[in-house]
Amino acid sequence: MTWNVFSLVLGIIAWCFAFVAIKGKKKHAAYGCSVVSFSLCAVSLFFQFLEIGCRANNGDYAGIEDTIGAVIVAAGVLAGATIILNVVAIIRNQTLSFKV
């Protein structure tokens, strides 16, 4: 099993935690979900580095060259979407705290 699969799964779970943070009713729980979401995103990106490292150690430089463009786009989408979702969650929870 490759690191890409773990990276994909953790990225999806990171977004799930961000959605939970957006829908959360309690401010502290939402912040906790955002922290977990950012952490899972970071680990997911780290797994991509591990995958590239494994390919380099195996001498699969052509494989790295073939996939690096997609990896860059996927990493950008993962990081960007995670940041946007968690900023929305934080802003939403800030406005909820003013209504109470």
PDB file of C-alpha atoms in Angstrom:
ATOM      1  CA  MET A   1       0.000   0.000   0.000  1.00  0.00           C
ATOM      2  CA  THR A   2       1.356   3.399  -0.909  1.00  0.00           C
ATOM      3  CA  TRP A   3       1.490   6.597   1.074  1.00  0.00           C
ATOM      4  CA  ASN A   4      -0.858   8.177  -1.484  1.00  0.00           C
ATOM      5  CA  VAL A   5      -3.808   6.174  -0.179  1.00  0.00           C
ATOM      6  CA  PHE A   6      -3.161   7.265   3.406  1.00  0.00           C
ATOM      7  CA  SER A   7      -2.745  10.837   2.225  1.00  0.00           C
ATOM      8  CA  LEU A   8      -6.065  10.768   0.361  1.00  0.00           C
ATOM      9  CA  VAL A   9      -7.933   9.275   3.313  1.00  0.00           C
ATOM     10  CA  LEU A  10      -6.475  11.773   5.779  1.00  0.00           C
ATOM     11  CA  GLY A  11      -7.271  14.645   3.431  1.00  0.00           C
ATOM     12  CA  ILE A  12     -10.912  13.584   3.225  1.00  0.00           C
ATOM     13  CA  ILE A  13     -11.088  13.176   7.006  1.00  0.00           C
ATOM     14  CA  ALA A  14      -9.537  16.660   7.400  1.00  0.00           C
ATOM     15  CA  TRP A  15     -12.346  18.123   5.301  1.00  0.00           C
ATOM     16  CA  CYS A  16     -14.940  16.180   7.313  1.00  0.00           C
ATOM     17  CA  PHE A  17     -13.612  17.711  10.538  1.00  0.00           C
ATOM     18  CA  ALA A  18     -13.766  21.156   8.904  1.00  0.00           C
ATOM     19  CA  PHE A  19     -17.422  20.591   7.967  1.00  0.00           C
ATOM     20  CA  VAL A  20     -18.136  19.456  11.535  1.00  0.00           C
ATOM     21  CA  ALA A  21     -16.493  22.672  12.752  1.00  0.00           C
ATOM     22  CA  ILE A  22     -18.732  24.714  10.443  1.00  0.00           C
ATOM     23  CA  LYS A  23     -21.889  22.940  11.596  1.00  0.00           C
ATOM     24  CA  GLY A  24     -20.847  22.862  15.265  1.00  0.00           C
ATOM     25  CA  LYS A  25     -23.005  24.605  17.825  1.00  0.00           C
ATOM     26  CA  LYS A  26     -20.352  24.959  20.518  1.00  0.00           C
ATOM     27  CA  LYS A  27     -17.489  27.370  19.979  1.00  0.00           C
ATOM     28  CA  HIS A  28     -14.807  25.319  21.756  1.00  0.00           C
ATOM     29  CA  ALA A  29     -15.755  22.086  19.982  1.00  0.00           C
ATOM     30  CA  ALA A  30     -15.612  23.864  16.628  1.00  0.00           C
ATOM     31  CA  TYR A  31     -12.132  25.215  17.381  1.00  0.00           C
ATOM     32  CA  GLY A  32     -11.012  21.725  18.390  1.00  0.00           C
ATOM     33  CA  CYS A  33     -12.320  20.319  15.115  1.00  0.00           C
ATOM     34  CA  SER A  34     -10.456  23.028  13.214  1.00  0.00           C
ATOM     35  CA  VAL A  35      -7.208  22.146  14.976  1.00  0.00           C
ATOM     36  CA  VAL A  36      -7.708  18.466  14.155  1.00  0.00           C
ATOM     37  CA  SER A  37      -8.550  19.368  10.560  1.00  0.00           C
ATOM     38  CA  PHE A  38      -5.367  21.430  10.110  1.00  0.00           C
ATOM     39  CA  SER A  39      -3.308  18.687  11.751  1.00  0.00           C
ATOM     40  CA  LEU A  40      -4.713  15.980   9.488  1.00  0.00           C
ATOM     41  CA  CYS A  41      -4.045  18.173   6.465  1.00  0.00           C
ATOM     42  CA  ALA A  42      -0.413  18.581   7.542  1.00  0.00           C
ATOM     43  CA  VAL A  43       0.011  14.830   8.057  1.00  0.00           C
ATOM     44  CA  SER A  44      -1.609  14.181   4.688  1.00  0.00           C
ATOM     45  CA  LEU A  45       0.896  16.490   2.992  1.00  0.00           C
ATOM     46  CA  PHE A  46       3.737  14.822   4.908  1.00  0.00           C
ATOM     47  CA  PHE A  47       2.631  11.460   3.493  1.00  0.00           C
ATOM     48  CA  GLN A  48       3.035  12.933   0.018  1.00  0.00           C
ATOM     49  CA  PHE A  49       6.644  13.776   0.880  1.00  0.00           C
ATOM     50  CA  LEU A  50       7.126  10.202   2.085  1.00  0.00           C
ATOM     51  CA  GLU A  51       5.746   8.893  -1.217  1.00  0.00           C
ATOM     52  CA  ILE A  52       8.144  11.069  -3.213  1.00  0.00           C
ATOM     53  CA  GLY A  53      11.001   9.968  -0.964  1.00  0.00           C
ATOM     54  CA  CYS A  54      10.149   6.293  -1.465  1.00  0.00           C
ATOM     55  CA  ARG A  55      10.083   6.758  -5.223  1.00  0.00           C
ATOM     56  CA  ALA A  56      13.436   8.547  -5.130  1.00  0.00           C
ATOM     57  CA  ASN A  57      14.972   5.796  -2.989  1.00  0.00           C
ATOM     58  CA  ASN A  58      13.737   3.204  -5.491  1.00  0.00           C
ATOM     59  CA  GLY A  59      15.203   5.182  -8.376  1.00  0.00           C
ATOM     60  CA  ASP A  60      11.791   5.837  -9.930  1.00  0.00           C
ATOM     61  CA  TYR A  61      12.640   9.341 -11.115  1.00  0.00           C
ATOM     62  CA  ALA A  62      10.421   8.983 -14.170  1.00  0.00           C
ATOM     63  CA  GLY A  63       7.502   8.211 -11.857  1.00  0.00           C
ATOM     64  CA  ILE A  64       8.229  11.348  -9.870  1.00  0.00           C
ATOM     65  CA  GLU A  65       8.436  13.417 -13.050  1.00  0.00           C
ATOM     66  CA  ASP A  66       5.156  11.959 -14.318  1.00  0.00           C
ATOM     67  CA  THR A  67       3.188  12.601 -11.138  1.00  0.00           C
ATOM     68  CA  ILE A  68       4.714  15.704  -9.564  1.00  0.00           C
ATOM     69  CA  GLY A  69       2.367  18.082 -11.402  1.00  0.00           C
ATOM     70  CA  ALA A  70      -0.704  16.261 -10.117  1.00  0.00           C
ATOM     71  CA  VAL A  71       0.788  16.060  -6.626  1.00  0.00           C
ATOM     72  CA  ILE A  72       1.370  19.827  -6.597  1.00  0.00           C
ATOM     73  CA  VAL A  73      -2.198  20.539  -7.731  1.00  0.00           C
ATOM     74  CA  ALA A  74      -3.690  18.045  -5.259  1.00  0.00           C
ATOM     75  CA  ALA A  75      -1.615  19.434  -2.384  1.00  0.00           C
ATOM     76  CA  GLY A  76      -2.684  22.970  -3.270  1.00  0.00           C
ATOM     77  CA  VAL A  77      -6.342  22.003  -3.429  1.00  0.00           C
ATOM     78  CA  LEU A  78      -6.113  20.115  -0.128  1.00  0.00           C
ATOM     79  CA  ALA A  79      -4.347  22.938   1.695  1.00  0.00           C
ATOM     80  CA  GLY A  80      -6.452  25.694   0.137  1.00  0.00           C
ATOM     81  CA  ALA A  81      -9.791  24.019   0.756  1.00  0.00           C
ATOM     82  CA  THR A  82      -8.812  23.107   4.317  1.00  0.00           C
ATOM     83  CA  ILE A  83      -7.801  26.691   5.050  1.00  0.00           C
ATOM     84  CA  ILE A  84     -10.977  28.122   3.509  1.00  0.00           C
ATOM     85  CA  LEU A  85     -13.278  25.672   5.305  1.00  0.00           C
ATOM     86  CA  ASN A  86     -11.645  26.282   8.670  1.00  0.00           C
ATOM     87  CA  VAL A  87     -11.636  30.057   8.245  1.00  0.00           C
ATOM     88  CA  VAL A  88     -15.358  29.847   7.472  1.00  0.00           C
ATOM     89  CA  ALA A  89     -15.825  27.734  10.611  1.00  0.00           C
ATOM     90  CA  ILE A  90     -13.908  30.197  12.769  1.00  0.00           C
ATOM     91  CA  ILE A  91     -15.765  33.216  11.366  1.00  0.00           C
ATOM     92  CA  ARG A  92     -19.116  31.449  11.772  1.00  0.00           C
ATOM     93  CA  ASN A  93     -18.343  30.571  15.369  1.00  0.00           C
ATOM     94  CA  GLN A  94     -17.209  34.123  16.084  1.00  0.00           C
ATOM     95  CA  THR A  95     -20.568  35.436  14.878  1.00  0.00           C
ATOM     96  CA  LEU A  96     -22.429  32.792  16.879  1.00  0.00           C
ATOM     97  CA  SER A  97     -20.666  33.896  20.049  1.00  0.00           C
ATOM     98  CA  PHE A  98     -21.886  37.467  19.535  1.00  0.00           C
ATOM     99  CA  LYS A  99     -25.509  36.348  19.170  1.00  0.00           C
ATOM    100  CA  VAL A 100     -25.575  34.535  22.509  1.00  0.00           C
TER     101      VAL A 100
END
